[in-house]
Short mmCIF file of C-alpha atoms in Angstrom, two decimals:
data_model
loop_
_atom_site.label_atom_id
_atom_site.label_comp_id
_atom_site.label_asym_id
_atom_site.label_seq_id
_atom_site.Cartn_x
_atom_site.Cartn_y
_atom_site.Cartn_z
CA MET A 813 129.44 111.71 128.01
CA ALA A 814 130.81 114.00 125.33
CA ALA A 815 132.10 113.27 121.85
CA ASN A 816 135.62 113.88 123.22
CA LEU A 817 136.41 110.68 125.07
CA LEU A 818 139.26 108.45 126.20
CA ILE A 819 138.53 104.72 126.49
CA ARG A 820 141.22 102.99 128.56
CA ASN A 821 142.11 99.38 129.33
CA ALA A 822 140.36 98.02 126.24
CA HIS A 823 140.86 94.60 124.70
CA LEU A 824 140.76 94.92 120.89
CA PRO A 825 139.94 91.57 119.22
CA LEU A 826 140.51 93.08 115.76
CA ALA A 827 143.74 94.95 116.51
CA GLY A 828 146.52 94.48 113.98
CA ARG A 829 148.91 93.30 116.69
CA GLU A 830 148.77 91.94 120.22
CA ALA A 831 148.93 94.23 123.22
CA ALA A 832 147.98 93.79 126.87
CA SER A 833 145.42 96.55 126.50
CA TRP A 834 144.70 99.64 124.43
CA SER A 835 143.58 103.23 124.75
CA ILE A 836 141.21 104.80 122.22
CA ARG A 837 140.96 108.56 122.01
CA VAL A 838 137.88 110.12 120.44
CA ALA A 839 137.89 113.74 119.33
CA ASP A 840 134.90 115.50 117.80
CA GLY A 841 133.14 112.22 117.26
CA ARG A 842 135.97 110.50 115.37
CA ILE A 843 138.74 108.09 116.31
CA ALA A 844 141.79 110.28 116.93
CA GLU A 845 144.27 107.59 117.96
CA VAL A 846 144.49 104.00 119.15
CA VAL A 847 147.61 103.20 121.18
CA PRO A 848 148.80 100.17 123.16
CA ALA A 849 149.00 100.52 126.92
CA GLU A 850 152.78 100.16 126.91
CA ALA A 851 152.99 103.40 124.93
CA GLY A 852 151.41 105.27 127.81
CA VAL A 853 148.14 107.11 128.15
CA PRO A 854 147.55 109.65 125.34
CA GLU A 855 147.44 113.30 126.26
CA VAL A 856 143.91 114.58 126.04
CA PRO A 857 142.42 118.07 125.84
CA ALA A 858 140.72 119.54 128.86
CA GLY A 859 137.12 118.40 129.19
CA THR A 860 137.75 114.95 127.72
CA GLU A 861 135.86 112.27 129.62
CA THR A 862 137.51 108.96 130.51
CA LEU A 863 135.89 105.55 130.36
CA ASP A 864 137.57 102.47 131.82
CA ALA A 865 136.77 99.38 129.73
CA ALA A 866 138.30 97.25 132.51
CA GLY A 867 139.67 94.68 130.06
CA ARG A 868 136.41 94.14 128.22
CA SER A 869 136.45 93.73 124.44
CA VAL A 870 135.89 96.87 122.38
CA LEU A 871 134.88 96.68 118.73
CA PRO A 872 133.83 98.97 115.94
CA ALA A 873 130.05 98.99 116.05
CA PHE A 874 128.36 96.24 114.11
CA ALA A 875 126.75 96.79 110.70
CA ASP A 876 123.84 94.73 109.35
CA SER A 877 124.13 94.27 105.61
CA HIS A 878 120.56 93.06 105.03
CA VAL A 879 117.67 93.97 107.32
CA HIS A 880 114.16 95.48 107.29
CA VAL A 881 114.15 97.89 110.22
CA PRO A 882 110.93 99.97 110.09
CA GLU A 883 109.04 96.86 109.00
CA SER A 884 110.46 94.96 112.00
CA GLY A 885 109.51 97.80 114.31
CA VAL A 886 105.95 97.82 112.96
CA GLU A 887 105.77 94.05 113.47
CA LEU A 888 106.78 94.55 117.11
CA LEU A 889 103.69 96.75 117.45
CA ARG A 890 101.37 94.24 115.70
CA CYS A 891 100.57 90.55 116.22
CA ASP A 892 104.15 89.42 116.76
CA LEU A 893 104.46 85.63 116.49
CA THR A 894 108.24 85.34 116.46
CA ALA A 895 108.46 83.95 120.02
CA CYS A 896 105.95 81.16 119.37
CA GLU A 897 107.38 77.64 119.41
CA SER A 898 104.44 75.53 118.21
CA ARG A 899 101.21 75.55 116.23
CA ASP A 900 99.19 75.81 119.44
CA GLU A 901 101.24 78.79 120.65
CA VAL A 902 100.73 80.59 117.34
CA LEU A 903 96.96 80.10 117.43
CA ALA A 904 96.81 81.15 121.10
CA ALA A 905 98.80 84.31 120.34
CA VAL A 906 96.54 85.22 117.40
CA ALA A 907 93.44 84.60 119.52
CA ASP A 908 94.81 86.78 122.32
CA TYR A 909 95.68 89.58 119.91
CA ALA A 910 92.25 89.45 118.29
CA ARG A 911 90.59 89.56 121.73
CA THR A 912 92.66 92.50 122.97
CA HIS A 913 92.39 94.54 119.76
CA PRO A 914 88.65 94.55 119.00
CA GLU A 915 88.89 97.92 117.27
CA GLU A 916 91.17 96.71 114.46
CA GLU A 917 89.46 95.91 111.17
CA TRP A 918 92.24 93.49 110.15
CA ILE A 919 94.35 91.07 112.20
CA ILE A 920 97.85 91.62 110.80
CA GLY A 921 100.99 89.94 112.03
CA ARG A 922 104.13 88.02 111.24
CA GLY A 923 106.53 85.46 112.56
CA TRP A 924 104.99 81.96 112.44
CA ALA A 925 107.51 79.31 111.41
CA LEU A 926 107.00 76.64 108.76
CA PRO A 927 108.52 73.83 110.89
CA HIS A 928 105.76 74.30 113.48
CA PHE A 929 103.28 73.31 110.76
CA ALA A 930 105.33 70.55 109.14
CA GLU A 931 102.89 67.83 110.17
CA ARG A 932 99.89 69.66 108.71
CA PRO A 933 99.87 73.00 106.86
CA PRO A 934 98.00 75.91 108.46
CA THR A 935 94.41 76.34 107.27
CA ARG A 936 92.06 79.28 106.85
CA GLU A 937 89.52 77.51 109.06
CA GLU A 938 91.94 77.65 112.01
CA LEU A 939 92.29 81.39 111.57
CA ASP A 940 88.53 81.79 111.20
CA ALA A 941 88.07 80.08 114.56
CA VAL A 942 90.19 82.68 116.40
CA CYS A 943 89.58 85.78 114.24
CA GLY A 944 85.88 85.40 113.55
CA ALA A 945 84.63 87.40 110.58
CA ARG A 946 87.63 89.73 110.54
CA PRO A 947 90.15 89.34 107.70
CA ALA A 948 93.57 88.10 108.86
CA TYR A 949 96.94 88.25 107.13
CA LEU A 950 99.91 86.61 108.86
CA ALA A 951 103.26 86.50 107.05
CA ASN A 952 105.62 83.73 108.04
CA ARG A 953 109.12 84.37 109.39
CA ASP A 954 110.89 84.44 106.04
CA GLY A 955 108.28 86.73 104.50
CA HIS A 956 107.76 84.48 101.47
CA SER A 957 104.40 83.02 102.51
CA ALA A 958 101.23 84.35 104.11
CA TRP A 959 98.46 82.59 106.05
CA VAL A 960 95.10 84.28 105.51
CA SER A 961 91.55 83.81 106.74
CA THR A 962 88.42 83.14 104.74
CA ALA A 963 87.28 86.75 105.21
CA ALA A 964 90.54 87.91 103.62
CA LEU A 965 90.22 85.51 100.68
CA ASP A 966 86.61 86.60 100.13
CA ARG A 967 87.86 90.10 99.38
CA VAL A 968 89.97 88.85 96.45
CA ALA A 969 88.39 88.55 93.04
CA PRO A 970 87.89 84.82 92.27
CA GLU A 971 89.56 85.24 88.89
CA LEU A 972 92.75 86.47 90.58
CA LEU A 973 92.77 83.49 92.92
CA ARG A 974 92.34 81.15 89.97
CA ASN A 975 95.15 82.87 88.07
CA PRO A 976 97.69 84.28 90.56
CA PRO A 977 100.35 86.66 89.31
CA PRO A 978 103.56 85.27 87.79
CA GLY A 979 105.90 83.95 90.45
CA GLY A 980 103.06 83.30 92.90
CA ARG A 981 101.25 80.21 94.15
CA VAL A 982 97.89 79.71 95.88
CA ASP A 983 97.71 76.44 97.84
CA ARG A 984 94.40 74.61 97.61
CA ASP A 985 92.33 71.90 99.25
CA ALA A 986 91.59 68.70 97.38
CA ASP A 987 88.48 70.25 95.85
CA GLY A 988 90.45 73.22 94.53
CA THR A 989 89.34 75.74 97.17
CA PRO A 990 92.16 78.06 98.37
CA ASN A 991 93.26 76.75 101.77
CA GLY A 992 94.62 80.00 103.18
CA LEU A 993 98.30 79.73 102.18
CA LEU A 994 99.70 82.18 99.64
CA HIS A 995 103.28 82.16 98.43
CA GLU A 996 105.55 84.81 96.91
CA SER A 997 103.77 87.28 94.61
CA ALA A 998 100.39 85.67 95.36
CA MET A 999 100.69 87.18 98.85
CA GLN A 1000 99.97 90.55 97.28
CA LEU A 1001 96.47 89.43 96.33
CA VAL A 1002 95.64 90.07 99.99
CA SER A 1003 98.44 92.37 101.20
CA ASP A 1004 97.42 94.97 98.60
CA LEU A 1005 93.98 95.10 100.27
CA ILE A 1006 95.31 95.87 103.75
CA PRO A 1007 94.84 99.48 104.83
CA PRO A 1008 98.17 101.25 104.38
CA VAL A 1009 100.36 101.81 107.41
CA GLY A 1010 100.38 105.49 108.30
CA GLU A 1011 103.64 107.40 108.20
CA ASP A 1012 103.43 108.11 111.94
CA ASP A 1013 103.15 104.38 112.66
CA LEU A 1014 106.07 103.65 110.35
CA LEU A 1015 108.11 106.29 112.14
CA ARG A 1016 107.22 104.78 115.52
CA GLY A 1017 108.30 101.41 114.16
CA LEU A 1018 111.59 102.78 112.86
CA LEU A 1019 112.50 104.45 116.15
CA GLU A 1020 111.47 101.42 118.21
CA ALA A 1021 113.53 99.12 116.00
CA GLN A 1022 116.50 101.53 116.06
CA ARG A 1023 116.53 101.24 119.86
CA ARG A 1024 116.58 97.46 119.52
CA MET A 1025 119.46 97.62 117.04
CA PHE A 1026 121.48 99.91 119.30
CA SER A 1027 120.98 97.48 122.19
CA TYR A 1028 122.78 94.86 120.08
CA GLY A 1029 125.58 97.25 119.11
CA VAL A 1030 124.36 97.75 115.52
CA THR A 1031 124.69 101.39 114.42
CA SER A 1032 124.49 101.06 110.63
CA TRP A 1033 122.53 98.89 108.29
CA GLN A 1034 121.33 98.30 104.75
CA ASP A 1035 117.55 98.34 104.57
CA ALA A 1036 117.06 95.66 101.96
CA ILE A 1037 113.75 96.86 100.50
CA VAL A 1038 112.89 100.53 100.18
CA GLY A 1039 109.85 100.72 97.96
CA PRO A 1040 106.30 99.43 97.36
CA PHE A 1041 106.82 95.68 97.87
CA VAL A 1042 104.38 95.45 100.81
CA PRO A 1043 102.83 98.36 102.75
CA THR A 1044 105.52 98.30 105.46
CA THR A 1045 108.44 98.57 103.01
CA ASP A 1046 107.47 101.84 101.33
CA ILE A 1047 109.72 103.63 103.81
CA TYR A 1048 111.67 106.16 101.74
CA ASP A 1049 109.81 109.19 103.11
CA VAL A 1050 109.90 107.87 106.68
CA TYR A 1051 113.68 107.50 106.64
CA ARG A 1052 114.07 110.96 105.14
CA ARG A 1053 111.80 112.44 107.81
CA ALA A 1054 113.71 110.72 110.62
CA ALA A 1055 117.04 111.86 109.17
CA ALA A 1056 115.84 115.45 108.82
CA ASP A 1057 114.45 115.76 112.35
CA GLY A 1058 117.42 114.03 114.02
CA GLY A 1059 115.53 110.93 115.13
CA LEU A 1060 117.70 108.74 112.90
CA ARG A 1061 121.04 108.36 114.66
CA ALA A 1062 122.10 105.27 112.74
CA ARG A 1063 123.72 105.33 109.31
CA VAL A 1064 121.43 103.67 106.79
CA THR A 1065 121.89 102.60 103.20
CA GLY A 1066 118.65 101.98 101.35
CA ALA A 1067 118.28 99.36 98.60
CA LEU A 1068 115.58 100.74 96.31
CA TRP A 1069 113.05 98.14 95.17
CA TRP A 1070 113.13 97.06 91.52
CA PRO A 1071 109.52 96.10 90.70
CA ARG A 1072 108.70 93.01 88.69
CA ASP A 1073 106.63 95.16 86.34
CA ALA A 1074 109.33 97.82 85.90
CA SER A 1075 108.75 100.27 83.06
CA GLY A 1076 111.08 102.36 80.97
CA ASP A 1077 110.77 105.16 83.53
CA THR A 1078 111.64 103.11 86.61
CA LEU A 1079 115.39 103.66 86.60
CA ALA A 1080 115.00 107.42 86.19
CA GLU A 1081 112.60 107.42 89.16
CA LEU A 1082 115.14 105.59 91.32
CA VAL A 1083 117.89 107.98 90.27
CA GLU A 1084 115.66 110.83 91.44
CA GLN A 1085 115.08 109.09 94.77
CA ARG A 1086 118.83 108.63 95.19
CA ARG A 1087 119.31 112.34 94.56
CA GLY A 1088 116.89 113.09 97.40
CA CYS A 1089 119.14 111.46 100.01
CA PRO A 1090 122.77 112.15 99.07
CA SER A 1091 125.67 109.85 99.82
CA GLY A 1092 127.21 110.55 103.21
CA SER A 1093 123.93 111.58 104.87
CA ARG A 1094 122.35 109.48 107.62
CA PHE A 1095 120.13 107.93 104.96
CA SER A 1096 121.41 107.37 101.45
CA CYS A 1097 120.11 105.17 98.63
CA THR A 1098 123.05 103.80 96.68
CA ALA A 1099 121.67 100.33 95.90
CA ILE A 1100 118.89 98.64 93.95
CA LYS A 1101 117.25 95.47 95.30
CA ILE A 1102 116.35 92.73 92.81
CA MET A 1103 114.50 89.75 94.32
CA TYR A 1104 115.46 87.13 91.78
CA ASP A 1105 114.09 83.86 93.21
CA GLY A 1106 112.20 82.45 96.20
CA VAL A 1107 113.22 80.16 99.07
CA CYS A 1108 113.99 76.48 99.39
CA GLU A 1109 111.35 75.75 102.04
CA THR A 1110 108.49 76.51 99.64
CA HIS A 1111 110.34 75.02 96.63
CA THR A 1112 110.55 78.43 94.95
CA ALA A 1113 114.32 78.96 95.08
CA ALA A 1114 115.76 78.54 91.58
CA LEU A 1115 117.81 75.33 91.33
CA SER A 1116 119.86 73.80 88.55
CA ARG A 1117 118.10 70.45 89.08
CA PRO A 1118 114.51 69.60 90.08
CA TYR A 1119 113.35 69.40 93.66
CA VAL A 1120 113.06 65.83 94.97
CA GLY A 1121 109.59 64.39 95.52
CA VAL A 1122 107.65 67.62 94.96
CA THR A 1123 105.09 67.38 92.19
CA GLY A 1124 104.99 70.47 90.01
CA ALA A 1125 107.86 72.30 91.70
CA GLY A 1126 110.35 71.60 88.94
CA THR A 1127 113.49 73.68 89.45
CA GLY A 1128 111.76 76.51 91.32
CA LEU A 1129 110.96 80.06 90.26
CA THR A 1130 112.63 83.19 89.03
CA PHE A 1131 110.69 86.45 89.17
CA PHE A 1132 112.30 88.03 86.12
CA ASP A 1133 113.11 87.03 82.59
CA PRO A 1134 116.94 86.94 82.53
CA ALA A 1135 116.86 88.43 79.02
CA ASP A 1136 114.96 91.48 80.30
CA LEU A 1137 117.41 91.99 83.17
CA ALA A 1138 120.33 91.52 80.78
CA ARG A 1139 119.20 94.76 79.15
CA THR A 1140 118.39 96.72 82.32
CA VAL A 1141 121.12 95.61 84.75
CA PRO A 1142 123.93 97.23 82.70
CA GLU A 1143 121.86 100.44 82.72
CA MET A 1144 121.55 100.31 86.52
CA ASP A 1145 125.27 99.68 86.76
CA ALA A 1146 126.06 102.54 84.39
CA ALA A 1147 123.93 104.81 86.59
CA GLY A 1148 126.28 104.00 89.49
CA PHE A 1149 123.97 101.82 91.58
CA ASP A 1150 125.14 98.84 93.60
CA LEU A 1151 123.00 95.81 92.80
CA HIS A 1152 121.63 93.79 95.70
CA PHE A 1153 120.32 90.46 94.39
CA HIS A 1154 118.20 88.08 96.46
CA ALA A 1155 119.70 84.81 95.18
CA ILE A 1156 119.20 81.56 97.11
CA GLY A 1157 119.24 78.64 94.67
CA ASP A 1158 122.38 77.71 92.73
CA ARG A 1159 120.70 78.54 89.40
CA ALA A 1160 119.71 81.97 90.71
CA VAL A 1161 123.27 82.57 91.89
CA SER A 1162 124.71 81.63 88.51
CA GLU A 1163 122.21 83.70 86.51
CA CYS A 1164 122.74 86.76 88.72
CA LEU A 1165 126.49 86.45 88.20
CA ASP A 1166 125.83 86.36 84.45
CA LEU A 1167 124.08 89.73 84.85
CA VAL A 1168 126.95 91.22 86.85
CA GLU A 1169 129.45 89.94 84.31
CA GLU A 1170 127.46 91.60 81.53
CA ALA A 1171 127.51 94.89 83.46
CA HIS A 1172 131.31 94.66 83.78
CA ARG A 1173 131.61 93.96 80.09
CA ALA A 1174 129.32 96.80 79.10
CA ASN A 1175 130.62 99.51 81.41
CA GLY A 1176 134.23 98.73 82.25
CA PRO A 1177 135.88 99.03 85.65
CA ARG A 1178 134.55 101.12 88.53
CA ASP A 1179 134.11 100.87 92.30
CA ARG A 1180 131.20 98.42 92.47
CA ARG A 1181 129.59 96.93 95.56
CA HIS A 1182 127.32 94.40 93.82
CA GLN A 1183 126.22 91.64 96.19
CA LEU A 1184 124.33 88.38 96.34
CA ALA A 1185 122.12 88.21 99.42
CA HIS A 1186 121.42 84.92 101.25
CA LEU A 1187 123.52 82.82 98.85
CA GLN A 1188 122.25 79.56 100.25
CA ILE A 1189 123.55 77.25 97.51
CA ALA A 1190 126.68 78.04 95.51
CA ASP A 1191 128.87 75.64 93.57
CA ASP A 1192 132.63 75.99 93.13
CA ARG A 1193 132.32 77.73 89.79
CA SER A 1194 130.03 80.41 91.21
CA VAL A 1195 132.34 80.95 94.18
CA ALA A 1196 135.28 81.48 91.82
CA ARG A 1197 133.23 83.87 89.67
CA MET A 1198 132.24 85.90 92.72
CA ALA A 1199 135.91 86.32 93.61
CA ALA A 1200 136.84 87.29 90.06
CA LEU A 1201 133.98 89.81 89.78
CA ASP A 1202 134.48 91.11 93.35
CA VAL A 1203 130.84 90.35 94.20
CA ILE A 1204 130.09 90.55 97.92
CA ALA A 1205 128.67 87.51 99.71
CA ASN A 1206 125.90 89.14 101.74
CA VAL A 1207 125.06 86.18 103.98
CA GLN A 1208 122.81 85.55 106.96
CA PRO A 1209 124.99 83.28 109.11
CA TYR A 1210 122.26 82.48 111.62
CA TRP A 1211 120.63 80.24 109.00
CA ALA A 1212 123.63 77.90 108.76
CA GLN A 1213 122.40 75.47 111.41
CA ALA A 1214 120.77 72.05 111.54
CA ASP A 1215 117.39 73.31 112.70
CA PRO A 1216 113.98 71.86 111.71
CA GLN A 1217 113.73 74.26 108.76
CA MET A 1218 116.97 72.79 107.39
CA LEU A 1219 116.48 69.15 108.41
CA ASP A 1220 112.77 68.75 107.67
CA LEU A 1221 111.87 71.36 105.04
CA THR A 1222 115.05 71.81 103.00
CA ILE A 1223 117.49 68.89 102.83
CA PRO A 1224 114.89 66.18 102.02
CA TYR A 1225 113.80 68.09 98.91
CA LEU A 1226 117.19 69.12 97.52
CA PRO A 1227 119.23 66.91 95.20
CA GLY A 1228 122.02 65.52 97.38
CA GLU A 1229 124.81 67.30 95.56
CA LEU A 1230 123.08 70.65 96.15
CA ALA A 1231 122.31 69.97 99.81
CA ALA A 1232 126.06 69.71 100.38
CA LEU A 1233 126.71 73.18 98.90
CA GLN A 1234 124.83 75.30 101.44
CA TYR A 1235 126.14 78.32 103.37
CA ARG A 1236 129.79 77.89 102.37
CA PHE A 1237 131.26 80.70 104.44
CA ARG A 1238 134.78 79.26 104.84
CA THR A 1239 134.92 78.32 101.16
CA LEU A 1240 133.90 81.84 100.15
CA GLU A 1241 136.47 83.42 102.44
CA ASP A 1242 139.27 81.09 101.30
CA ALA A 1243 138.45 81.93 97.66
CA GLY A 1244 138.93 85.65 98.35
CA VAL A 1245 135.25 86.63 98.27
CA ARG A 1246 134.33 89.57 100.50
CA VAL A 1247 131.88 88.38 103.17
CA ALA A 1248 129.32 90.65 104.85
CA PHE A 1249 126.96 89.56 107.63
CA GLY A 1250 123.29 90.48 107.92
CA SER A 1251 120.25 89.34 109.86
CA ASP A 1252 117.26 89.72 107.52
CA TRP A 1253 115.34 90.73 110.66
CA PRO A 1254 112.36 90.18 111.13
CA VAL A 1255 113.11 86.80 109.53
CA SER A 1256 115.73 86.04 112.19
CA THR A 1257 117.48 87.61 115.16
CA PRO A 1258 119.12 91.03 114.79
CA ASP A 1259 121.70 90.17 117.51
CA PRO A 1260 125.17 89.93 115.87
CA MET A 1261 126.49 87.74 118.67
CA ASP A 1262 123.95 85.08 117.64
CA TRP A 1263 125.06 85.33 113.99
CA ILE A 1264 128.71 85.13 114.99
CA HIS A 1265 128.01 82.15 117.25
CA VAL A 1266 126.50 80.17 114.37
CA ALA A 1267 129.19 81.24 111.90
CA VAL A 1268 131.89 79.96 114.27
CA ASN A 1269 130.12 76.93 115.76
CA ARG A 1270 127.71 75.94 112.93
CA ALA A 1271 125.15 75.11 115.62
CA HIS A 1272 122.16 76.72 117.29
CA PRO A 1273 123.06 79.18 120.08
CA GLY A 1274 122.34 78.13 123.63
CA GLU A 1275 122.15 74.40 122.86
CA PRO A 1276 125.47 72.70 123.73
CA ASP A 1277 124.35 69.41 122.20
CA ALA A 1278 122.88 70.92 119.03
CA PRO A 1279 123.88 69.04 115.87
CA LEU A 1280 126.53 70.66 113.69
CA PHE A 1281 125.75 71.76 110.15
CA ALA A 1282 128.66 71.42 107.68
CA PRO A 1283 131.29 72.18 110.36
CA GLU A 1284 134.01 72.32 107.70
CA GLU A 1285 132.51 75.68 106.67
CA ALA A 1286 132.96 77.24 110.14
CA MET A 1287 134.74 80.60 110.25
CA SER A 1288 137.28 81.75 112.80
CA LEU A 1289 136.04 84.17 115.46
CA ARG A 1290 138.21 86.93 114.01
CA SER A 1291 136.84 86.38 110.50
CA ALA A 1292 133.26 86.39 111.76
CA LEU A 1293 133.83 89.62 113.70
CA ARG A 1294 135.30 91.25 110.61
CA ALA A 1295 132.35 90.13 108.47
CA ALA A 1296 129.95 91.73 110.98
CA THR A 1297 131.90 95.00 111.11
CA ALA A 1298 134.25 95.93 108.24
CA GLY A 1299 132.68 93.46 105.80
CA SER A 1300 129.18 94.79 106.26
CA ALA A 1301 130.35 98.42 106.33
CA HIS A 1302 131.90 97.81 102.89
CA ALA A 1303 128.62 96.39 101.57
CA LEU A 1304 126.85 99.53 102.83
CA ARG A 1305 129.41 101.89 101.27
CA ARG A 1306 130.00 103.07 104.82
CA ASP A 1307 133.58 101.80 105.17
CA HIS A 1308 134.89 105.37 105.01
CA GLU A 1309 132.85 106.05 108.15
CA GLY A 1310 132.83 102.87 110.22
CA GLY A 1311 133.51 99.18 110.54
CA THR A 1312 136.96 99.97 111.94
CA LEU A 1313 138.70 101.69 114.83
CA ALA A 1314 141.25 103.25 112.49
CA GLN A 1315 142.21 106.88 112.89
CA GLY A 1316 139.67 109.18 111.25
CA ALA A 1317 136.75 106.72 111.36
CA ARG A 1318 133.49 107.74 113.00
CA ALA A 1319 133.55 106.76 116.68
CA ASP A 1320 130.77 104.21 116.38
CA VAL A 1321 131.98 101.80 119.06
CA VAL A 1322 130.65 98.95 121.20
CA ILE A 1323 131.94 97.77 124.54
CA LEU A 1324 131.04 94.17 125.31
CA ASP A 1325 130.42 92.64 128.72
CA ARG A 1326 133.46 90.36 128.54
CA ARG A 1327 136.82 89.69 126.95
CA LEU A 1328 136.21 87.61 123.84
CA ASP A 1329 139.56 85.83 123.73
CA GLU A 1330 138.77 84.36 127.14
CA THR A 1331 135.28 83.21 126.09
CA VAL A 1332 134.60 79.59 125.16
CA LEU A 1333 133.49 79.50 121.51
CA GLY A 1334 130.37 77.55 122.42
CA GLU A 1335 129.27 80.43 124.67
CA ILE A 1336 129.74 83.34 122.26
CA SER A 1337 125.99 83.92 122.05
CA ARG A 1338 125.91 84.77 125.77
CA THR A 1339 127.93 87.91 125.08
CA ARG A 1340 126.03 91.15 125.63
CA VAL A 1341 126.69 94.76 124.69
CA ASP A 1342 127.33 97.02 127.68
CA LEU A 1343 127.59 100.31 125.78
CA THR A 1344 126.94 101.53 122.23
CA LEU A 1345 128.41 104.82 120.99
CA VAL A 1346 127.54 106.77 117.85
CA ASP A 1347 129.97 109.56 117.02
CA GLY A 1348 131.44 108.96 120.47
CA GLU A 1349 128.14 109.62 122.23
CA PRO A 1350 126.15 106.91 124.05
CA VAL A 1351 122.95 105.79 122.35
CA TRP A 1352 122.43 102.70 124.50
CA ALA A 1353 123.75 101.43 127.85
CA ARG A 1354 122.92 98.20 129.66
#
């Protein structure tokens, strides 16, 4: 199939007006025209191929505004625990991996879920029993905690375990011995000891994950950490290599990591990295990632009021002194970067908005794409400030469900007034805040139809009787589709290329397996992608 293409008999859920069906003409990899069927079939140059959509829904390809793609691909090649549904399944999977990979010095993996260990936290002794004398490092699904074996802890200097870095926590047994759970920056006590992932393995991971993304109709994304956070996120050179040799077909925006120990030279170094992958190329670095707080499940998200019933948690953590960032954020803004804040707790959201407001005040108006990622808890004042400052709500809609992580590990520990302010997608949209959808894969599914299902239904996909979570915050199907296409493309600074089927846009297109307006809302997650096009050329077909 060539880049000159005519798609006929298409249903367009995001068309500006109703029509029985549409024709989309692609010329030289771009959308040349989109016309309703009643206007007749467009004339096409010789050699143009024709594709009959047969009434199926056709959309601009999806964009993921917050994801970790090479890291996810590497995890697919390691001890992948994401499919495990219980403590026993996790331990069986680790044991099987250890048995079938005797040559590996370390057992490294990811994907165990905190709710599967709600009754009793994981212990180093359990890992020792299945890994033997080999060190093991297993990050959980959200990437904010790690479960490690005794052999791994033995490699850490005792003084460092007694005094973990700022923003980190080492869980301990009653006698004070580390029990094998490390949180936030304390994870690096062990992760820094893991042999680095080779560039060839990172490249394999990137290409494997790109295939997975294409199968879900995602052709552009924002890689939310590009830099030395953990070994699998130092991916700047890998993306550049894949872009140079043609292996990278997707359009990727990198968010360069802002380290917690940033020096006076850090910004200049990031400017130089941005220069090495110019805007408009397959891989460009127009953003800076600032991880401001933790997560609610480990009581490290920054709240305005103390956690309930958690000794020593207080109001959570922030990983930066706001006064330090108040000096450096305006400099990042003046350098033209978009700021991508990890902000989960309501205090984190408010303090990050203070920083954005200071950047506006210092530097005056410009085309900014500053964004708050995750945005779990936001009060009315913060929502209004986001609208006024044109800050993008970079949300992960799959998390807005009444699952065990929410019901058992989050709501019981939040002050009641904060528990009611979670994942306010409809409120954000009604206030005029731009909404962009992302997955945070490998934390959760990269399939946009699952995100859209939860955004519209506020319930877990595939479970008709699943409890609803704050159903008043449900979005319309059209709004959710726009957030996963045009909204995310805007967050990526790729809206001049995609997120739309408008004339002149890149022909990044998905054809679904059904007509969405004839699909019951409770069955949206069953939708599959039949064909994914990049520049009008197929990159995946079911």
